[in-house]
Amino acid sequence: MKIAIVFGGISFEHEISIVSAIAMKDVLKEELVYIFLDEKRDFYYIPTNSINSKLFSTGEYKKCDLLTLKKETFTKKAMFGDKNVDFDVILNLTHGGDGEDGILAALFEFYKIKF
């Protein structure tokens, strides 16, 4: 099973969410996909091998692929159009606003994304 971890968001617990997501590399034995939600509510695809706290504290994550929500998935720009991000289910690790108030859950339900 491939798990997409959504983390970040707009709350005072933003950094805790980042630390939680990074810790999942050592906890979950499944294949992981990292999707970061920044303060502007933009989603970014974060390669598993490059995820670390410095990536977010310096803003370097903005060099990663920007994602777009589509029915049943996220997509990123590719050479010949959009490419789907491959995952089976989303694990929401977004603390505080968006993650705990139901906004992301409603968004995933609207786009028919399993979470």
CSV table of C-alpha atoms in Angstrom, one decimal:
chain,number,residue,atom,x,y,z
A,1,MET,CA,0.0,0.0,0.0
A,2,LYS,CA,1.3,3.5,-0.9
A,3,ILE,CA,0.4,6.1,1.7
A,4,ALA,CA,0.4,9.8,0.9
A,5,ILE,CA,1.1,11.9,4.0
A,6,VAL,CA,-0.4,15.4,3.9
A,7,PHE,CA,1.2,17.7,6.4
A,8,GLY,CA,1.9,21.4,7.1
A,9,GLY,CA,-1.1,23.7,6.9
A,10,ILE,CA,-2.0,27.0,8.4
A,11,SER,CA,-1.9,26.8,12.1
A,12,PHE,CA,0.3,27.4,15.1
A,13,GLU,CA,1.1,23.7,15.0
A,14,HIS,CA,2.5,23.9,11.4
A,15,GLU,CA,6.1,22.9,12.6
A,16,ILE,CA,4.8,20.0,14.7
A,17,SER,CA,3.0,18.6,11.6
A,18,ILE,CA,6.3,18.8,9.7
A,19,VAL,CA,8.2,16.9,12.4
A,20,SER,CA,5.4,14.3,12.6
A,21,ALA,CA,5.6,13.7,8.8
A,22,ILE,CA,9.4,13.4,8.9
A,23,ALA,CA,9.1,10.9,11.7
A,24,MET,CA,6.8,8.7,9.6
A,25,LYS,CA,9.8,7.6,7.5
A,26,ASP,CA,11.0,5.6,10.5
A,27,VAL,CA,7.6,4.5,11.8
A,28,LEU,CA,5.7,3.3,8.7
A,29,LYS,CA,7.1,0.4,6.6
A,30,GLU,CA,4.8,1.2,3.7
A,31,GLU,CA,5.8,3.2,0.7
A,32,LEU,CA,5.3,6.9,1.4
A,33,VAL,CA,4.4,9.9,-0.7
A,34,TYR,CA,4.8,13.4,1.0
A,35,ILE,CA,2.4,16.2,0.2
A,36,PHE,CA,3.1,19.5,1.9
A,37,LEU,CA,0.4,22.1,2.4
A,38,ASP,CA,2.0,25.6,2.9
A,39,GLU,CA,0.6,28.8,4.5
A,40,LYS,CA,-0.9,29.9,1.2
A,41,ARG,CA,-2.7,26.5,1.0
A,42,ASP,CA,-0.7,25.4,-2.0
A,43,PHE,CA,0.2,21.6,-2.1
A,44,TYR,CA,3.7,20.5,-3.0
A,45,TYR,CA,5.1,17.0,-3.8
A,46,ILE,CA,8.1,16.4,-1.5
A,47,PRO,CA,10.4,13.6,-2.6
A,48,THR,CA,10.9,11.1,0.2
A,49,ASN,CA,14.7,11.1,0.0
A,50,SER,CA,14.9,14.9,0.4
A,51,ILE,CA,12.4,15.5,3.3
A,52,ASN,CA,14.0,17.2,6.3
A,53,SER,CA,13.2,20.2,8.5
A,54,LYS,CA,15.7,22.5,6.7
A,55,LEU,CA,13.8,22.1,3.5
A,56,PHE,CA,10.8,23.8,5.1
A,57,SER,CA,12.6,26.4,7.4
A,58,THR,CA,14.5,27.8,4.4
A,59,GLY,CA,11.6,27.7,1.9
A,60,GLU,CA,13.4,25.3,-0.4
A,61,TYR,CA,10.2,23.2,-0.6
A,62,LYS,CA,9.0,25.8,-3.2
A,63,LYS,CA,11.4,24.3,-5.7
A,64,CYS,CA,9.4,21.0,-5.4
A,65,ASP,CA,6.5,20.2,-7.8
A,66,LEU,CA,3.4,22.2,-7.2
A,67,LEU,CA,0.3,19.9,-7.1
A,68,THR,CA,-3.2,20.4,-8.3
A,69,LEU,CA,-6.2,18.5,-7.0
A,70,LYS,CA,-8.1,16.4,-9.5
A,71,LYS,CA,-10.8,13.8,-9.2
A,72,GLU,CA,-9.4,10.9,-7.1
A,73,THR,CA,-5.8,12.3,-7.0
A,74,PHE,CA,-3.3,15.1,-7.1
A,75,THR,CA,-1.4,15.9,-10.3
A,76,LYS,CA,1.9,17.6,-11.1
A,77,LYS,CA,3.2,19.2,-14.3
A,78,ALA,CA,5.1,16.9,-16.5
A,79,MET,CA,6.8,17.3,-19.9
A,80,PHE,CA,3.8,16.1,-21.8
A,81,GLY,CA,0.9,17.3,-19.6
A,82,ASP,CA,-0.1,16.5,-16.1
A,83,LYS,CA,1.0,13.4,-14.2
A,84,ASN,CA,-1.0,11.7,-11.5
A,85,VAL,CA,0.6,11.3,-8.1
A,86,ASP,CA,0.4,7.6,-7.3
A,87,PHE,CA,-1.0,6.6,-3.9
A,88,ASP,CA,-3.7,4.5,-2.4
A,89,VAL,CA,-4.8,6.5,0.6
A,90,ILE,CA,-4.0,9.8,2.4
A,91,LEU,CA,-2.9,10.0,6.0
A,92,ASN,CA,-3.7,13.5,7.3
A,93,LEU,CA,-1.0,14.7,9.6
A,94,THR,CA,-2.0,18.4,9.4
A,95,HIS,CA,-2.4,19.6,12.9
A,96,GLY,CA,-4.7,22.5,13.9
A,97,GLY,CA,-6.6,24.5,11.3
A,98,ASP,CA,-7.4,22.7,8.0
A,99,GLY,CA,-6.4,19.3,9.4
A,100,GLU,CA,-8.5,19.1,12.5
A,101,ASP,CA,-11.5,21.3,11.6
A,102,GLY,CA,-12.7,19.2,8.7
A,103,ILE,CA,-11.6,21.4,5.8
A,104,LEU,CA,-9.2,18.9,4.4
A,105,ALA,CA,-11.6,16.0,5.0
A,106,ALA,CA,-14.3,17.9,3.1
A,107,LEU,CA,-11.8,18.6,0.3
A,108,PHE,CA,-10.8,15.0,0.0
A,109,GLU,CA,-14.4,13.8,0.0
A,110,PHE,CA,-15.3,16.4,-2.7
A,111,TYR,CA,-12.5,15.1,-4.9
A,112,LYS,CA,-13.2,11.5,-4.0
A,113,ILE,CA,-9.8,10.9,-2.6
A,114,LYS,CA,-9.5,8.1,0.0
A,115,PHE,CA,-8.2,9.3,3.4
